[in-house]
Tab-separated table of N, CA and C in Angstrom:
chain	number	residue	atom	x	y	z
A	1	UNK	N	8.697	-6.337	3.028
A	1	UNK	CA	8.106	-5.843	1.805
A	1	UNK	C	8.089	-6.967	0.771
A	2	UNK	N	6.813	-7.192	-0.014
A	2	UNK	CA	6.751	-8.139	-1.196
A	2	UNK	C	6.673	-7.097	-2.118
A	3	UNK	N	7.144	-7.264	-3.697
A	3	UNK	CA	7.044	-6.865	-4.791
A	3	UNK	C	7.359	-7.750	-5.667
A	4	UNK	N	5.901	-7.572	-6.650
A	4	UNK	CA	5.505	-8.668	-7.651
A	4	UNK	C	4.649	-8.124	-8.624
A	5	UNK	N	4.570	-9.099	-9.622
A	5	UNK	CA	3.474	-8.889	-10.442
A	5	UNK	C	2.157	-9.478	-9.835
A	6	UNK	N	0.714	-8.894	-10.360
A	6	UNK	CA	-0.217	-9.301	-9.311
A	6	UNK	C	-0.498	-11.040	-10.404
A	7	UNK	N	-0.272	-11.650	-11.727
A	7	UNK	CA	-0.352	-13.142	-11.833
A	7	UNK	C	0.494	-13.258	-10.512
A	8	UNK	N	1.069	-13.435	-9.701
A	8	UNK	CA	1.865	-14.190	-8.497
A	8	UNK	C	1.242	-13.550	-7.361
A	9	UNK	N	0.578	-13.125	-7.074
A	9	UNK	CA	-0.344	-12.850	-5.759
A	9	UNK	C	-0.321	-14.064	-5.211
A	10	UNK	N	-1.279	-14.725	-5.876
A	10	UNK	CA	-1.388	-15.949	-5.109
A	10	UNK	C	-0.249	-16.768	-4.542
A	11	UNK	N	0.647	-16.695	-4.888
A	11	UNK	CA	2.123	-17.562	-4.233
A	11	UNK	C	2.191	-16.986	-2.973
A	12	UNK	N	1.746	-15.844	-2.422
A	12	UNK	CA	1.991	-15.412	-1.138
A	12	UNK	C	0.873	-15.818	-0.065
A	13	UNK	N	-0.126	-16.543	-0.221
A	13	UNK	CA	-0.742	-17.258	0.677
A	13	UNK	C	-0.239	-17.725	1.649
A	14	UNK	N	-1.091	-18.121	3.117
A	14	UNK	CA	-0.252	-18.462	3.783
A	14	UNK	C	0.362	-17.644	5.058
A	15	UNK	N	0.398	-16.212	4.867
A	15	UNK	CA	1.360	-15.580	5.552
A	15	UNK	C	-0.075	-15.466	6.916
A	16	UNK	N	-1.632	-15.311	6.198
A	16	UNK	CA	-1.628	-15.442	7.491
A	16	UNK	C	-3.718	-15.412	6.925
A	17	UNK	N	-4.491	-15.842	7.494
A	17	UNK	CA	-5.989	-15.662	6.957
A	17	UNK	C	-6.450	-14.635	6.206
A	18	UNK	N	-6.325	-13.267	6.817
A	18	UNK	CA	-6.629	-12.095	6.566
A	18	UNK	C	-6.192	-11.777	4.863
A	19	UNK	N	-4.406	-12.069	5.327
A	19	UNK	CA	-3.418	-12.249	3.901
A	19	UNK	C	-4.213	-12.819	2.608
A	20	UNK	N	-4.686	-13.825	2.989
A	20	UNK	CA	-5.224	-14.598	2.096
A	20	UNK	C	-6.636	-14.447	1.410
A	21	UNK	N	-7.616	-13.666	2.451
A	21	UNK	CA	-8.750	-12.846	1.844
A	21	UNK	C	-8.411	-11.965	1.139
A	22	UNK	N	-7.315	-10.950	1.581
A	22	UNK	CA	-7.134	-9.983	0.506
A	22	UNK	C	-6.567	-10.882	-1.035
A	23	UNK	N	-5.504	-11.646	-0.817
A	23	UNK	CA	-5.443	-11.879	-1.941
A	23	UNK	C	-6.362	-12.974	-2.997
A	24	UNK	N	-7.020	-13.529	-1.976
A	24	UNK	CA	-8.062	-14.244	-3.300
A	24	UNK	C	-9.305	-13.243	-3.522
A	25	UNK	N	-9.705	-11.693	-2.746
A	25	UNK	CA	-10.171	-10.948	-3.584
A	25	UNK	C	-9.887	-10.344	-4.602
A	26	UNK	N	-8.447	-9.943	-4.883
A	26	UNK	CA	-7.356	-9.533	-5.882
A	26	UNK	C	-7.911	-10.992	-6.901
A	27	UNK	N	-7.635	-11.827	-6.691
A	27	UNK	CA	-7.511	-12.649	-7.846
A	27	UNK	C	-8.974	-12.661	-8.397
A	28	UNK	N	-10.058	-12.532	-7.963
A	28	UNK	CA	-11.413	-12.281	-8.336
A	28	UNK	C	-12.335	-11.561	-8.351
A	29	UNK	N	-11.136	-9.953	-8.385
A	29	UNK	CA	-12.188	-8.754	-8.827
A	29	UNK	C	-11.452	-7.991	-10.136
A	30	UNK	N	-12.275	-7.819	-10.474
A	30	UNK	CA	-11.431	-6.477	-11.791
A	30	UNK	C	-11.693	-5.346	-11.601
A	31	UNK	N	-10.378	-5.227	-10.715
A	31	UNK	CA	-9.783	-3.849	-10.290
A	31	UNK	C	-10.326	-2.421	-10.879
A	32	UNK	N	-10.130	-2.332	-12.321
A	32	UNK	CA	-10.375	-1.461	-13.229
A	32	UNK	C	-12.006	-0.833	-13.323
A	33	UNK	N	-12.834	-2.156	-12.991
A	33	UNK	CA	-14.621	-1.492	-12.336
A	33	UNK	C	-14.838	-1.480	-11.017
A	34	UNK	N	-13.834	-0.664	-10.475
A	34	UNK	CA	-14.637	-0.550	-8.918
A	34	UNK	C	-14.481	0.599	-8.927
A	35	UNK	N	-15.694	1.509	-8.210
A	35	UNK	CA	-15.998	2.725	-8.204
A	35	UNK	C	-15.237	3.240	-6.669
A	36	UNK	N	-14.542	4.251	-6.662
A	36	UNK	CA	-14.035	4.904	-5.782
A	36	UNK	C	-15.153	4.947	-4.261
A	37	UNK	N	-13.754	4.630	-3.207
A	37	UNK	CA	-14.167	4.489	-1.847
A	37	UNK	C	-13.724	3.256	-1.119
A	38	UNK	N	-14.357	3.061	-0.329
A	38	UNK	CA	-13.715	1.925	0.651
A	38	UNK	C	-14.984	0.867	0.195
A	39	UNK	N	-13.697	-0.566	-0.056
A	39	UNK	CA	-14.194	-1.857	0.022
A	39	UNK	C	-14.735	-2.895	1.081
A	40	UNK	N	-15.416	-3.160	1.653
A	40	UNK	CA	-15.409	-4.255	2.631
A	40	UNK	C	-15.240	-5.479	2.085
A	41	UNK	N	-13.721	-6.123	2.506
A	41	UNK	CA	-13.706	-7.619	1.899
A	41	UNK	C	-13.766	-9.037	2.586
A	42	UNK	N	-13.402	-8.669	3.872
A	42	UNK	CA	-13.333	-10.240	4.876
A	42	UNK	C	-13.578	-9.087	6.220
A	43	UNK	N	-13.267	-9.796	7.230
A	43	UNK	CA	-13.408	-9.477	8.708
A	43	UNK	C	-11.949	-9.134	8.499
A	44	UNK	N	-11.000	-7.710	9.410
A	44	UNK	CA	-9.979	-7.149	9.362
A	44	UNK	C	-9.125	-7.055	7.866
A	45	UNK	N	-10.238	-6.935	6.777
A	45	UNK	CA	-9.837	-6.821	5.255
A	45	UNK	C	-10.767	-5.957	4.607
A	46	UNK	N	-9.952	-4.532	4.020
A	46	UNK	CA	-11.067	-3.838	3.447
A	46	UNK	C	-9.712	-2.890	2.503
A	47	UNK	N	-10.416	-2.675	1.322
A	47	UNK	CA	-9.609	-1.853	0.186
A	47	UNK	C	-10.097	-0.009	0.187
A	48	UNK	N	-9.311	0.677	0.110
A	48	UNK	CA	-10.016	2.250	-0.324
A	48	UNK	C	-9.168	2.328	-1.892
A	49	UNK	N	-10.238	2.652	-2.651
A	49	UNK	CA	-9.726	3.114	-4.263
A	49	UNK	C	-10.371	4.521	-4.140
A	50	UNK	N	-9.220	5.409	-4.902
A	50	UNK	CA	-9.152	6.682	-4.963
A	50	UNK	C	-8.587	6.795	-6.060
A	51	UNK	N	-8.817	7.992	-6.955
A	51	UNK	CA	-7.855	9.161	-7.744
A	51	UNK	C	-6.863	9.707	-6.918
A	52	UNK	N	-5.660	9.864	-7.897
A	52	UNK	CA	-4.751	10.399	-6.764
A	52	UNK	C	-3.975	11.723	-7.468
A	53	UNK	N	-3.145	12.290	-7.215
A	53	UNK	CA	-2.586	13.280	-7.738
A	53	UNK	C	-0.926	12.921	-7.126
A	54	UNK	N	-0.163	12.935	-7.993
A	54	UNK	CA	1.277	12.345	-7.635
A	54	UNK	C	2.075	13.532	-7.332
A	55	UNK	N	3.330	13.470	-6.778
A	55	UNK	CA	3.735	14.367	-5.953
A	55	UNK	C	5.307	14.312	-6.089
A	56	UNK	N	6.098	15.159	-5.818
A	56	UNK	CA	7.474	14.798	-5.655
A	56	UNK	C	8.315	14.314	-4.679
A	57	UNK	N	8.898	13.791	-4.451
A	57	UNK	CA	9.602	13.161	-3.127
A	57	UNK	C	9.960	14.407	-1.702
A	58	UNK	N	10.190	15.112	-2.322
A	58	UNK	CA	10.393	16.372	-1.116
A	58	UNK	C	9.230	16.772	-0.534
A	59	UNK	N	8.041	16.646	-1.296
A	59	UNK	CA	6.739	16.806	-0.894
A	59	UNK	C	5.294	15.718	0.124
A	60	UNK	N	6.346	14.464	-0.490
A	60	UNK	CA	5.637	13.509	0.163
A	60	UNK	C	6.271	13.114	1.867
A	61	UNK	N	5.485	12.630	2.520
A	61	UNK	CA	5.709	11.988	4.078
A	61	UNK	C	5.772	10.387	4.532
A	62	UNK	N	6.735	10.087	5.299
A	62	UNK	CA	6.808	8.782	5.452
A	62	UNK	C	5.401	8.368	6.569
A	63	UNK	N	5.036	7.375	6.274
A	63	UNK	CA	4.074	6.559	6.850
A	63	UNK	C	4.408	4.939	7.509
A	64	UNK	N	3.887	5.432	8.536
A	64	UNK	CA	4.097	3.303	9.391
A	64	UNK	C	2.959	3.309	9.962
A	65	UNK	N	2.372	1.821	10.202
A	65	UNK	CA	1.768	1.431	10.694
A	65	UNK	C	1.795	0.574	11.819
A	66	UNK	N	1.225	0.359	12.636
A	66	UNK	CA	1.082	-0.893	13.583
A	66	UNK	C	0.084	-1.882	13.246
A	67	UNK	N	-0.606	-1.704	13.218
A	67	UNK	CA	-1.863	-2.720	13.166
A	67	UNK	C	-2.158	-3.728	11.897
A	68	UNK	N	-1.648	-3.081	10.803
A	68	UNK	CA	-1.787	-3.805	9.260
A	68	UNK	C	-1.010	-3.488	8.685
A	69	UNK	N	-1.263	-4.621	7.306
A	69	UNK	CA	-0.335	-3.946	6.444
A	69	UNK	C	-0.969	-3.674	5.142
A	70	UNK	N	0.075	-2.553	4.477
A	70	UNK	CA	-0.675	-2.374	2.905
A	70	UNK	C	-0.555	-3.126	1.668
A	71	UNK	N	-1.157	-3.090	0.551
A	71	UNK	CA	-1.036	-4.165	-0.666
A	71	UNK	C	-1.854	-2.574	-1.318
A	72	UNK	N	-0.310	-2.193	-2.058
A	72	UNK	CA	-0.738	-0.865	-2.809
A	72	UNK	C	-0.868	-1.212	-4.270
A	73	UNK	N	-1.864	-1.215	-5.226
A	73	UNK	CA	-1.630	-1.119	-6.855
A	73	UNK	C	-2.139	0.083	-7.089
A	74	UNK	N	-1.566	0.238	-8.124
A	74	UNK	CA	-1.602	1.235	-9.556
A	74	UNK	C	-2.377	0.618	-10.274
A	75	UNK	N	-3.816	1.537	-10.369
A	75	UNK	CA	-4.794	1.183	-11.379
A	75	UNK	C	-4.458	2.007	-12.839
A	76	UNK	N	-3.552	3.039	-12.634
A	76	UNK	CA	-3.559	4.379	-13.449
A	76	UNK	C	-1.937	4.829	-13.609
A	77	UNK	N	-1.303	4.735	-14.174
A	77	UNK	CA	-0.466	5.324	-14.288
A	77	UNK	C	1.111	4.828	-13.446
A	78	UNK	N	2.027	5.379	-13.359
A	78	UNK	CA	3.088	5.082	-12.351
A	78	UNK	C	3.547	5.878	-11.290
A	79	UNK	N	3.826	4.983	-10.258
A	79	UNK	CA	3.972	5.636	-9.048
A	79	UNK	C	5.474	4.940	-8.234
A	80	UNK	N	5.805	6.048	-7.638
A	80	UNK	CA	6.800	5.199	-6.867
A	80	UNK	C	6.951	5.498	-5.576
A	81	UNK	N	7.391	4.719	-4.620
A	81	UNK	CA	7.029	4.556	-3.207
A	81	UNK	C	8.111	4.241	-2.179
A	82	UNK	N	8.913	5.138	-1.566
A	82	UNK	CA	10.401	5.105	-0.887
A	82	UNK	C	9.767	3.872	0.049
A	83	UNK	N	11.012	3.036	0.400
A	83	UNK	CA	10.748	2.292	1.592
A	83	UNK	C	12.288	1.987	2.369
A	84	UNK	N	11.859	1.964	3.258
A	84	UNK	CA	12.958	1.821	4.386
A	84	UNK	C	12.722	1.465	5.679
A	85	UNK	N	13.235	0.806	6.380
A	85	UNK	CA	13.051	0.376	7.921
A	85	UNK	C	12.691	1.192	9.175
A	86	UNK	N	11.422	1.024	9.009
A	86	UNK	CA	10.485	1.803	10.208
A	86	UNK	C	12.308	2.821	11.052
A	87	UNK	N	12.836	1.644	11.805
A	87	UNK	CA	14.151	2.480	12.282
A	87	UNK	C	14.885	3.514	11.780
A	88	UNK	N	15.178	3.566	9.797
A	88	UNK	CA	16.044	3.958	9.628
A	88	UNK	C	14.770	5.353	9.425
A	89	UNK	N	13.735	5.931	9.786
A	89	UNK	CA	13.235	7.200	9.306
A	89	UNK	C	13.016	7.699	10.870
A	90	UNK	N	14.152	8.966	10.513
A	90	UNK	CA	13.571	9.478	12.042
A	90	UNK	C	12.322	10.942	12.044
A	91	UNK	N	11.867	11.087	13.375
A	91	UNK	CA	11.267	12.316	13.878
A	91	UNK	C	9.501	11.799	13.553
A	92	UNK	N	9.254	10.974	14.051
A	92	UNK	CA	8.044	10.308	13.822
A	92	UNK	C	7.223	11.199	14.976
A	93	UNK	N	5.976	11.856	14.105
A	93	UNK	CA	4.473	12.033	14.833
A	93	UNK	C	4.398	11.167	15.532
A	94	UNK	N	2.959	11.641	16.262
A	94	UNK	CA	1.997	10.899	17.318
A	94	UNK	C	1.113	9.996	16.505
A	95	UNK	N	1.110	8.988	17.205
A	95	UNK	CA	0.513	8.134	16.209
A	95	UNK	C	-1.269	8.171	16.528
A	96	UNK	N	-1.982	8.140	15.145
A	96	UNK	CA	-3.274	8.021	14.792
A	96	UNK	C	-3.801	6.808	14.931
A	97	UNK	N	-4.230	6.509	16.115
A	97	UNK	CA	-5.485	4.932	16.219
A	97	UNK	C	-5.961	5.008	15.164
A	98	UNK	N	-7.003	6.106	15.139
A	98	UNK	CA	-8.026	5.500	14.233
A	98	UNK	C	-7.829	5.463	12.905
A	99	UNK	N	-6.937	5.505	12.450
A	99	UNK	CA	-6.103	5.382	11.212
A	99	UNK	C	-5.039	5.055	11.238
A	100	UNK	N	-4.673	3.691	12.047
A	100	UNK	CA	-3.504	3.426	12.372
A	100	UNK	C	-2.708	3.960	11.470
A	101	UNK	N	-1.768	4.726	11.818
A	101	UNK	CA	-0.657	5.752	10.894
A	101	UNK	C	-0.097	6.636	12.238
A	102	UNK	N	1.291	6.696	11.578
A	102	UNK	CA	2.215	7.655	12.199
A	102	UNK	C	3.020	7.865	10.880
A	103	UNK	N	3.034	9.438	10.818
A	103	UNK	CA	3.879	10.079	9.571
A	103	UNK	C	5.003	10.684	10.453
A	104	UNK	N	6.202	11.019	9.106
A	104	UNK	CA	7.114	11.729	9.641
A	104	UNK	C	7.896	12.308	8.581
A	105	UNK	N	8.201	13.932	8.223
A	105	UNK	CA	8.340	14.877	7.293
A	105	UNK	C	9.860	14.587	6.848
A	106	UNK	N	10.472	13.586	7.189
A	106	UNK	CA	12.130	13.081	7.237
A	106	UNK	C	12.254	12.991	5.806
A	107	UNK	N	13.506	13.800	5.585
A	107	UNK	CA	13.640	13.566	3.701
A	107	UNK	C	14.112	12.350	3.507
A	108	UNK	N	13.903	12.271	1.890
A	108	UNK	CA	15.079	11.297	1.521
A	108	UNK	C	13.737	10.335	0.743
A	109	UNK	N	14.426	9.319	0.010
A	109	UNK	CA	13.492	8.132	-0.152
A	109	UNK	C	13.611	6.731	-0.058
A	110	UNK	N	14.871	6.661	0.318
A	110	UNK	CA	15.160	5.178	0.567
A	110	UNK	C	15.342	4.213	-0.795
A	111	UNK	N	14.660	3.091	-0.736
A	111	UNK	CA	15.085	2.306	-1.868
A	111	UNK	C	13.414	3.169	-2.534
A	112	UNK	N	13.436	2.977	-4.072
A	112	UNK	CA	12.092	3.262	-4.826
A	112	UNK	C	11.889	1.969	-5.027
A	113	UNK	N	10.399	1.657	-5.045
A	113	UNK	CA	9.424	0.828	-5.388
A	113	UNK	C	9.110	1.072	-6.405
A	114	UNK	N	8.308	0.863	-7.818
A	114	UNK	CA	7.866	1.258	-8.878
A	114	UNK	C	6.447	0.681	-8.557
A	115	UNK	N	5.004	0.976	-8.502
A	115	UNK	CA	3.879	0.229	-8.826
A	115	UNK	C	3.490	1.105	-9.903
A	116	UNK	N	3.398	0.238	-11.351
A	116	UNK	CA	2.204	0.438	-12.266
A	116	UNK	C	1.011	-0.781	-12.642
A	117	UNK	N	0.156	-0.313	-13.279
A	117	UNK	CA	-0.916	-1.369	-13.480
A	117	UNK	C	-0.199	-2.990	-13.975
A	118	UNK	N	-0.566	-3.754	-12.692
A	118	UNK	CA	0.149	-5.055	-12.974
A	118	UNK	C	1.234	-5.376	-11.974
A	119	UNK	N	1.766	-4.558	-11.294
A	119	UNK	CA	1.947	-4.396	-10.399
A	119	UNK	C	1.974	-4.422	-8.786
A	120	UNK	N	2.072	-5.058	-7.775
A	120	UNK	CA	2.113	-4.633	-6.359
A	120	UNK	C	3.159	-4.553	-5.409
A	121	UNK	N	2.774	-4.383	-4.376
A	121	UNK	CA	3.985	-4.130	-3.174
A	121	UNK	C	3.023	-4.375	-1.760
A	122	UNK	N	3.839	-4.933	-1.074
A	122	UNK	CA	3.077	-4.837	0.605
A	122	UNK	C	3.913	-5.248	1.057
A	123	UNK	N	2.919	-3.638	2.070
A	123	UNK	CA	4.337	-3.124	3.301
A	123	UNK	C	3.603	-3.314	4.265
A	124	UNK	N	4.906	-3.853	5.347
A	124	UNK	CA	4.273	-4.407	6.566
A	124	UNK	C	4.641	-3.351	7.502
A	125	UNK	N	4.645	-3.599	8.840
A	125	UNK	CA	4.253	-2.385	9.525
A	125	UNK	C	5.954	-2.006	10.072
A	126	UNK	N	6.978	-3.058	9.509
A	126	UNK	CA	7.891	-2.903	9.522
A	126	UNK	C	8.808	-2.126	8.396
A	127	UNK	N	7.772	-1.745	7.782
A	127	UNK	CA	8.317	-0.890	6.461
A	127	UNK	C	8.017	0.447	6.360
A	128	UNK	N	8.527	1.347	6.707
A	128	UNK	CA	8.010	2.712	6.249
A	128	UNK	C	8.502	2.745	5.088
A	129	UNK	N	7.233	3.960	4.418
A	129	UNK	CA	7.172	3.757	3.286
A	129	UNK	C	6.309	5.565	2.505
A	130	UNK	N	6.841	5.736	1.725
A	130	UNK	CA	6.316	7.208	1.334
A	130	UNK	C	5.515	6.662	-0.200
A	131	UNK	N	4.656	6.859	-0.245
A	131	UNK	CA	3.533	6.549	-1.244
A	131	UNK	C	3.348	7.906	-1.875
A	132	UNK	N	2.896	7.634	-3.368
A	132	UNK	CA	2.388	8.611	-4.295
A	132	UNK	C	3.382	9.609	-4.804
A	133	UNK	N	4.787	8.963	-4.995
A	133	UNK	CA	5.826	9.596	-5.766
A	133	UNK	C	5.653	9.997	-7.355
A	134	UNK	N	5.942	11.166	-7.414
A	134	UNK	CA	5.775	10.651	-9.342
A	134	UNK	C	5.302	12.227	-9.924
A	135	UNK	N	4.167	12.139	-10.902
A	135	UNK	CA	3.869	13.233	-11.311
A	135	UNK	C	2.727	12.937	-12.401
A	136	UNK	N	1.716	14.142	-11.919
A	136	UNK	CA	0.323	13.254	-12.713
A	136	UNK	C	-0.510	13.047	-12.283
A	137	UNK	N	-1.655	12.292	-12.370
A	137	UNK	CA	-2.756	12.240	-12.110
A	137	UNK	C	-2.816	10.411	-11.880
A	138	UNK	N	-3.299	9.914	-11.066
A	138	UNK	CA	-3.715	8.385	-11.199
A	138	UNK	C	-4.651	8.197	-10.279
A	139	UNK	N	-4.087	6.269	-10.349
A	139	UNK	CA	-5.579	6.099	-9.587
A	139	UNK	C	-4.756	4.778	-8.950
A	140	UNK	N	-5.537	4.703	-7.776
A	140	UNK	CA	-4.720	2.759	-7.020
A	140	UNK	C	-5.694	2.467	-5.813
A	141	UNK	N	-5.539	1.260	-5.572
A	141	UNK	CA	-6.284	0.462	-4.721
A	141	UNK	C	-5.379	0.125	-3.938
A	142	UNK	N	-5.607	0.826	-2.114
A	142	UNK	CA	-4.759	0.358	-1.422
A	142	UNK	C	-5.540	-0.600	-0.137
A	143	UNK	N	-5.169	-2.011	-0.194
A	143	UNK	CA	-6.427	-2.985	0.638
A	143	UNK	C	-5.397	-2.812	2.216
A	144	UNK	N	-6.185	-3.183	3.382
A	144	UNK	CA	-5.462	-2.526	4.725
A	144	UNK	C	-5.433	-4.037	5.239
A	145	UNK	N	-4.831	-4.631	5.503
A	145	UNK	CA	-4.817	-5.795	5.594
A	145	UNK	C	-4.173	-6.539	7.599
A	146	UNK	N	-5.441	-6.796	8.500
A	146	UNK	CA	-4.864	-6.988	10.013
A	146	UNK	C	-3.893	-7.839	10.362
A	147	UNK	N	-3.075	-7.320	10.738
A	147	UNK	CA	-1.746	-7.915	10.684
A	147	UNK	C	-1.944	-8.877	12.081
């Protein structure tokens, strides 16, 4: 897991091509005018921005991935986001190809993340992670990035 302010995006270059499309699109879009839906940004790089509706921790589900990883911001408001080691969350679903995702209804939240505007986090597929903690209404850009 990285967590930063998005001025330091760019210091994380490097980790791998893909990594690096997402983040020099971050550094040269303004977040705040993109109209809801999915982005196409490089080859195995694409963003979905949505409205969201925030939720309470007992209500939300852990999520892992295989295939990518996420780079979640908060366009809107604050959110917070349990994370913990794919291992330490048990009773994991069948996992979804086509949305690479496997959830699992396991309480608890692990360490909290905070993303508000200015904000990011990316979780690798070694991170489960429960997204959209909080309460309220917002909005965030989460880019899917091929690991």
């Amino acid at each position: 897991m990285i967590w930063d302010t998005l001025s330091n995006a760019g210091r994380y270059k490097g980790i791998s091509r893909a990594m690096n499309a997402a983040l020099d699109w971050l550094a040269q879009t303004e977040l705040d005018k993109l109209k809801n839906g999915r982005v196409d940004i490089a080859a195995g790089v694409y963003a979905n921005v949505a409205d969201v509706d925030r939720k309470p921790p007992e209500d939300g589900a852990w999520e892992k991935h295989k295939l990518h990883a996420d780079i979640q911001i908060s366009l809107l408001g604050e959110e917070q986001i349990g994370v913990l080691p794919v291992s330490e969350v048990s009773a994991w679903g069948d996992y979804d190809g086509l949305h690479d995702s496997t959830v699992s209804a396991a309480p608890g939240m692990g360490v909290s993340v905070s993303i508000k505007p200015g904000l990011f986090v990316v979780l690798f597929p070694w991170d489960a992670h429960k997204p959209g903690i909080g309460s309220g209404h917002g909005r965030k850009v989460v880019i899917k990035v091929d690991i």
